[in-house]
Amino acid sequence: MKLTINGRELEVEPGTTVIRAAEKAGIFVPHYCYHAGLSIAGNCRMCLVEIEKMPKLAIACSTVAAEGMVVRTDSPKVKEAQDAILEFLLINHPLDCPICDQAGECRLQEFAFQFGPARSRFLEEKNHGPKSVDLGRHIVFDSERCILCSRCVRFCQEVSKTGELVISHRGDHATIETYPGMRLDNPYSGNTADICPVGALTLKEFRFQQRVWFLKDTPSVCAGCARGCNVLSGISKGRILRLTPRENQDVNRWWMCDEGRLSYTKLYGPSRIRWARVEGLTGAGAAGSLPTASEEGPVLPKMNEGVPPAPHPIGAMRPGETVMAAGLEAAAKALEAARTAGRVEFVFSPRATNEDIYALGKLAKELFGADRAALPSFERGEDDFLLIRKDKSPNRAGALAILGGLGLAVETGAELAGRIASGAVKAVVALGPNLMGLETADQAEFFEPLAVAAQAAGIPLVAIDAFESPLTARARIVLPALTYGELEGTFTNFEGRVQRVRSGVAPGADGLPVYRIAQELARRLGQPPARTGAQETFSALAAEVPAFGGLTYAKLGGKGAVIA
Ligand code: SF4
Ligand code: SF4
Ligand code: FES
């Protein structure tokens, strides 16, 4: 079916609305209440367009394109209507921009600037309403800023299907409220702040944290569960300050869950492993032979003599801690000795990237002749109807495909603990449960017996993790891994979609990504040096593991690709 918009002829499917047809042609029609993921409300009137032979302007969001339709989105009549709508919306809108979290990404600001009248004739006192209303665990509402587009109401009815919100009262007293006795506490409530076109709904955890124009949005994926929702990491001053959903119709559409959205907050807890640890290194004896963090402070000019050096960005070393190079040396020495005495076993993690699993798998096979690999699973709750998966690991499917492709048979923690108890195992290298900073109650079930068995057998346990865990508490050597936001790599979601996870955050540890730790151990154990980055490691993986055959980072693009 053909229609013309602003003089351009377009062909669209029957049933396409004018706003979608314009979108297809790259013509932007300003709108507030329309959202592609919600039903049509048609209440804001911001999308008015002129259609030939129609006596009045029509709203583009609900008008279905017809054969031969001639539409103008930029005529003087449309311009006049846009002016009027914006003047109307701004009548009672407070002058909150200087303190509003939405400033910088506010549709009211943007449209007022782009399409608005640039003046107000309104001299009367504005209507005042409740501000900072605590609507739920994560959401605060400001009624003065609300333009009653009803997107949030429709989200709760149609997407989360929890229906907590309603527009109550009439006329200029109309406002958003939760039904009596209800709170906006559904597992997807954060999306209401994303789709609110103005600063009426804001996320408590991001309120007043940073002006949005200082955020660098890095495309990545959530590591909170096996879904792998596409996200934008809002990074400022070396830290993630918010995660927002990035549209991917094959994975998460426009949404993400609250738990995943706030998973980044766990990254800045006190349990981060910042330095390597080697049992037997104590006090100044350990740190004394190596440069301590505070000694690595800047060389001060003479005029500052007596001024204490700036603290190390990672934090001071504590007794028993050492630099990564010393940790790698100690680990390589222990593994070399164990290799000569018997078997060395490996524990993998469904929270590590594909690149990590591959590099560690290669090390296990080529230098230690491994034929088995222990792989824990981390589960909580149930899969829901929308996005949430009970598998709280972003890469179980990838780990299984790679370990299988390398010929490593997957075994349980109990099986490995049994073999350790039998005396056949002389050392264990284990990826810990907290590589992405996310804990689940079941991780102790897997790691405690294993660590206890290793301790009882008196064999070295080399733990690689980013945060403290039941494993690192009992390990003889702990190597700090870089974590979410600090590393590049890929995860394979439960549907086999391989997607890139991206860096952008300053490392919070003297650590390395797991694949680099594996390379460094291999080099110290006699393999030729291989200092490849994540991209090259992925190419090697794709060349060796048939399921990933032909894939490259370029082919994954922003939306990922499904493995065979
Ligand atoms: S709170 Fe935001 S999303 Fe909800 S009706 Fe008001 S402006 Fe629209
Ligand atoms: S559903 Fe899973 S992947 Fe998506 S945001 Fe939530 S935790 Fe993250
Ligand atoms: S976007 Fe069409 S009426 Fe609101």
Short mmCIF file of N, CA and C in Angstrom, two decimals, residues 77-150:
data_model
loop_
_atom_site.label_atom_id
_atom_site.label_comp_id
_atom_site.label_asym_id
_atom_site.label_seq_id
_atom_site.Cartn_x
_atom_site.Cartn_y
_atom_site.Cartn_z
N LYS A 77 -0.08 24.52 9.55
CA LYS A 77 -1.17 24.12 10.45
C LYS A 77 -0.65 23.17 11.54
N VAL A 78 0.21 22.25 11.13
CA VAL A 78 0.80 21.30 12.09
C VAL A 78 1.68 22.05 13.10
N LYS A 79 2.45 22.97 12.58
CA LYS A 79 3.35 23.76 13.42
C LYS A 79 2.56 24.54 14.48
N GLU A 80 1.44 25.10 14.01
CA GLU A 80 0.58 25.87 14.93
C GLU A 80 0.02 24.96 16.03
N ALA A 81 -0.38 23.73 15.63
CA ALA A 81 -0.93 22.78 16.62
C ALA A 81 0.15 22.36 17.62
N GLN A 82 1.34 22.12 17.12
CA GLN A 82 2.44 21.71 18.01
C GLN A 82 2.74 22.82 19.02
N ASP A 83 2.75 24.05 18.53
CA ASP A 83 2.93 25.21 19.41
C ASP A 83 1.89 25.22 20.52
N ALA A 84 0.64 25.00 20.12
CA ALA A 84 -0.47 25.08 21.07
C ALA A 84 -0.40 23.96 22.10
N ILE A 85 -0.09 22.76 21.62
CA ILE A 85 -0.01 21.61 22.55
C ILE A 85 1.10 21.86 23.57
N LEU A 86 2.24 22.33 23.09
CA LEU A 86 3.37 22.55 24.03
C LEU A 86 3.05 23.69 25.00
N GLU A 87 2.40 24.71 24.49
CA GLU A 87 2.03 25.81 25.40
C GLU A 87 1.07 25.29 26.47
N PHE A 88 0.13 24.44 26.05
CA PHE A 88 -0.83 23.86 26.99
C PHE A 88 -0.12 22.97 28.03
N LEU A 89 0.78 22.11 27.56
CA LEU A 89 1.46 21.19 28.49
C LEU A 89 2.33 21.96 29.49
N LEU A 90 2.84 23.10 29.04
CA LEU A 90 3.76 23.84 29.91
C LEU A 90 3.04 24.80 30.88
N ILE A 91 1.71 24.97 30.68
CA ILE A 91 0.96 25.90 31.53
C ILE A 91 1.22 25.61 33.00
N ASN A 92 1.04 24.35 33.38
CA ASN A 92 1.18 24.01 34.80
C ASN A 92 2.48 23.28 35.10
N HIS A 93 3.35 23.24 34.12
CA HIS A 93 4.60 22.48 34.34
C HIS A 93 5.57 23.32 35.17
N PRO A 94 6.15 22.75 36.23
CA PRO A 94 7.03 23.56 37.09
C PRO A 94 8.36 23.86 36.40
N LEU A 95 9.03 24.87 36.86
CA LEU A 95 10.36 25.20 36.31
C LEU A 95 11.41 24.40 37.06
N ASP A 96 11.31 23.07 36.92
CA ASP A 96 12.18 22.18 37.71
C ASP A 96 13.46 21.78 36.97
N CYS A 97 13.57 22.14 35.70
CA CYS A 97 14.69 21.62 34.89
C CYS A 97 16.05 21.66 35.61
N PRO A 98 16.37 22.73 36.33
CA PRO A 98 17.70 22.75 36.96
C PRO A 98 17.92 21.65 38.00
N ILE A 99 16.84 21.12 38.57
CA ILE A 99 17.02 20.07 39.57
C ILE A 99 16.35 18.77 39.16
N CYS A 100 15.91 18.69 37.92
CA CYS A 100 15.17 17.50 37.47
C CYS A 100 16.13 16.49 36.84
N ASP A 101 16.02 15.24 37.28
CA ASP A 101 16.91 14.20 36.75
C ASP A 101 16.71 13.94 35.26
N GLN A 102 15.52 14.28 34.75
CA GLN A 102 15.24 14.01 33.34
C GLN A 102 15.90 15.04 32.42
N ALA A 103 16.28 16.18 32.98
CA ALA A 103 16.86 17.25 32.15
C ALA A 103 18.00 16.66 31.31
N GLY A 104 17.98 16.97 30.04
CA GLY A 104 19.00 16.43 29.14
C GLY A 104 18.47 15.29 28.31
N GLU A 105 17.43 14.61 28.80
CA GLU A 105 16.79 13.56 28.00
C GLU A 105 15.28 13.65 28.16
N CYS A 106 14.79 14.89 28.36
CA CYS A 106 13.37 15.12 28.61
C CYS A 106 12.68 15.51 27.30
N ARG A 107 11.62 14.77 26.99
CA ARG A 107 10.89 15.04 25.75
C ARG A 107 10.19 16.40 25.79
N LEU A 108 9.87 16.88 26.98
CA LEU A 108 9.22 18.18 27.08
C LEU A 108 10.24 19.29 26.76
N GLN A 109 11.42 19.15 27.34
CA GLN A 109 12.49 20.11 27.01
C GLN A 109 12.79 20.08 25.52
N GLU A 110 12.98 18.85 25.02
CA GLU A 110 13.41 18.70 23.62
C GLU A 110 12.38 19.25 22.65
N PHE A 111 11.10 18.88 22.86
CA PHE A 111 10.07 19.32 21.92
C PHE A 111 9.79 20.81 22.06
N ALA A 112 9.87 21.32 23.32
CA ALA A 112 9.64 22.76 23.51
C ALA A 112 10.70 23.53 22.71
N PHE A 113 11.91 23.00 22.71
CA PHE A 113 13.01 23.65 21.99
C PHE A 113 12.85 23.48 20.48
N GLN A 114 12.51 22.25 20.08
CA GLN A 114 12.48 21.91 18.65
C GLN A 114 11.19 22.36 17.95
N PHE A 115 10.06 22.18 18.64
CA PHE A 115 8.77 22.44 17.98
C PHE A 115 7.94 23.51 18.68
N GLY A 116 8.39 23.98 19.86
CA GLY A 116 7.53 24.82 20.70
C GLY A 116 7.55 26.30 20.36
N PRO A 117 6.72 27.06 21.08
CA PRO A 117 6.55 28.48 20.76
C PRO A 117 7.65 29.37 21.33
N ALA A 118 8.48 28.85 22.25
CA ALA A 118 9.59 29.60 22.84
C ALA A 118 9.13 30.81 23.66
N ARG A 119 7.86 30.81 24.08
CA ARG A 119 7.38 31.88 24.96
C ARG A 119 6.13 31.34 25.64
N SER A 120 5.73 31.99 26.72
CA SER A 120 4.51 31.59 27.41
C SER A 120 3.65 32.82 27.62
N ARG A 121 2.34 32.65 27.44
CA ARG A 121 1.44 33.77 27.70
C ARG A 121 0.79 33.62 29.07
N PHE A 122 1.22 32.63 29.81
CA PHE A 122 0.56 32.29 31.06
C PHE A 122 1.14 33.10 32.21
N LEU A 123 0.34 33.96 32.80
CA LEU A 123 0.83 34.83 33.87
C LEU A 123 0.32 34.37 35.24
N GLU A 124 -0.71 33.50 35.23
CA GLU A 124 -1.33 33.08 36.49
C GLU A 124 -0.43 32.15 37.28
N GLU A 125 -0.81 31.95 38.54
CA GLU A 125 -0.09 31.00 39.40
C GLU A 125 -0.28 29.58 38.85
N LYS A 126 0.80 28.81 38.83
CA LYS A 126 0.67 27.43 38.32
C LYS A 126 -0.03 26.55 39.35
N ASN A 127 -0.62 25.50 38.84
CA ASN A 127 -1.25 24.51 39.69
C ASN A 127 -0.17 23.74 40.44
N HIS A 128 -0.30 23.57 41.74
CA HIS A 128 0.72 22.83 42.46
C HIS A 128 0.19 21.45 42.86
N GLY A 129 1.08 20.50 42.94
CA GLY A 129 0.66 19.14 43.31
C GLY A 129 1.74 18.47 44.12
N PRO A 130 1.46 17.27 44.62
CA PRO A 130 2.45 16.58 45.46
C PRO A 130 3.74 16.28 44.70
N LYS A 131 4.85 16.48 45.39
CA LYS A 131 6.17 16.18 44.79
C LYS A 131 6.84 15.08 45.63
N SER A 132 7.81 14.43 45.05
CA SER A 132 8.54 13.34 45.73
C SER A 132 7.60 12.35 46.41
N VAL A 133 6.63 11.85 45.64
CA VAL A 133 5.71 10.85 46.20
C VAL A 133 6.37 9.47 46.07
N ASP A 134 6.45 8.79 47.20
CA ASP A 134 7.09 7.47 47.23
C ASP A 134 6.10 6.43 46.69
N LEU A 135 6.24 6.08 45.41
CA LEU A 135 5.25 5.18 44.80
C LEU A 135 5.55 3.71 45.03
N GLY A 136 6.85 3.39 45.18
CA GLY A 136 7.23 1.99 45.33
C GLY A 136 8.69 1.89 45.74
N ARG A 137 9.19 0.64 45.76
CA ARG A 137 10.58 0.40 46.20
C ARG A 137 11.58 1.25 45.43
N HIS A 138 11.35 1.42 44.13
CA HIS A 138 12.37 2.08 43.32
C HIS A 138 11.91 3.38 42.66
N ILE A 139 10.64 3.71 42.77
CA ILE A 139 10.11 4.81 41.96
C ILE A 139 9.55 5.96 42.81
N VAL A 140 9.93 7.17 42.42
CA VAL A 140 9.41 8.38 43.05
C VAL A 140 8.61 9.15 41.99
N PHE A 141 7.47 9.74 42.41
CA PHE A 141 6.59 10.42 41.47
C PHE A 141 6.49 11.90 41.82
N ASP A 142 6.52 12.75 40.78
CA ASP A 142 6.34 14.18 40.95
C ASP A 142 5.12 14.57 40.13
N SER A 143 4.03 14.89 40.79
CA SER A 143 2.77 15.08 40.04
C SER A 143 2.79 16.35 39.20
N GLU A 144 3.56 17.36 39.63
CA GLU A 144 3.59 18.62 38.86
C GLU A 144 4.23 18.42 37.48
N ARG A 145 5.14 17.45 37.41
CA ARG A 145 5.85 17.25 36.14
C ARG A 145 5.09 16.33 35.18
N CYS A 146 4.08 15.63 35.69
CA CYS A 146 3.39 14.61 34.90
C CYS A 146 2.54 15.25 33.80
N ILE A 147 2.63 14.72 32.58
CA ILE A 147 1.80 15.26 31.48
C ILE A 147 0.64 14.32 31.15
N LEU A 148 0.41 13.34 32.04
CA LEU A 148 -0.74 12.42 31.94
C LEU A 148 -0.80 11.68 30.60
N CYS A 149 0.35 11.26 30.15
CA CYS A 149 0.38 10.53 28.88
C CYS A 149 -0.13 9.10 29.05
N SER A 150 -0.16 8.61 30.28
CA SER A 150 -0.66 7.27 30.67
C SER A 150 0.25 6.12 30.23
#
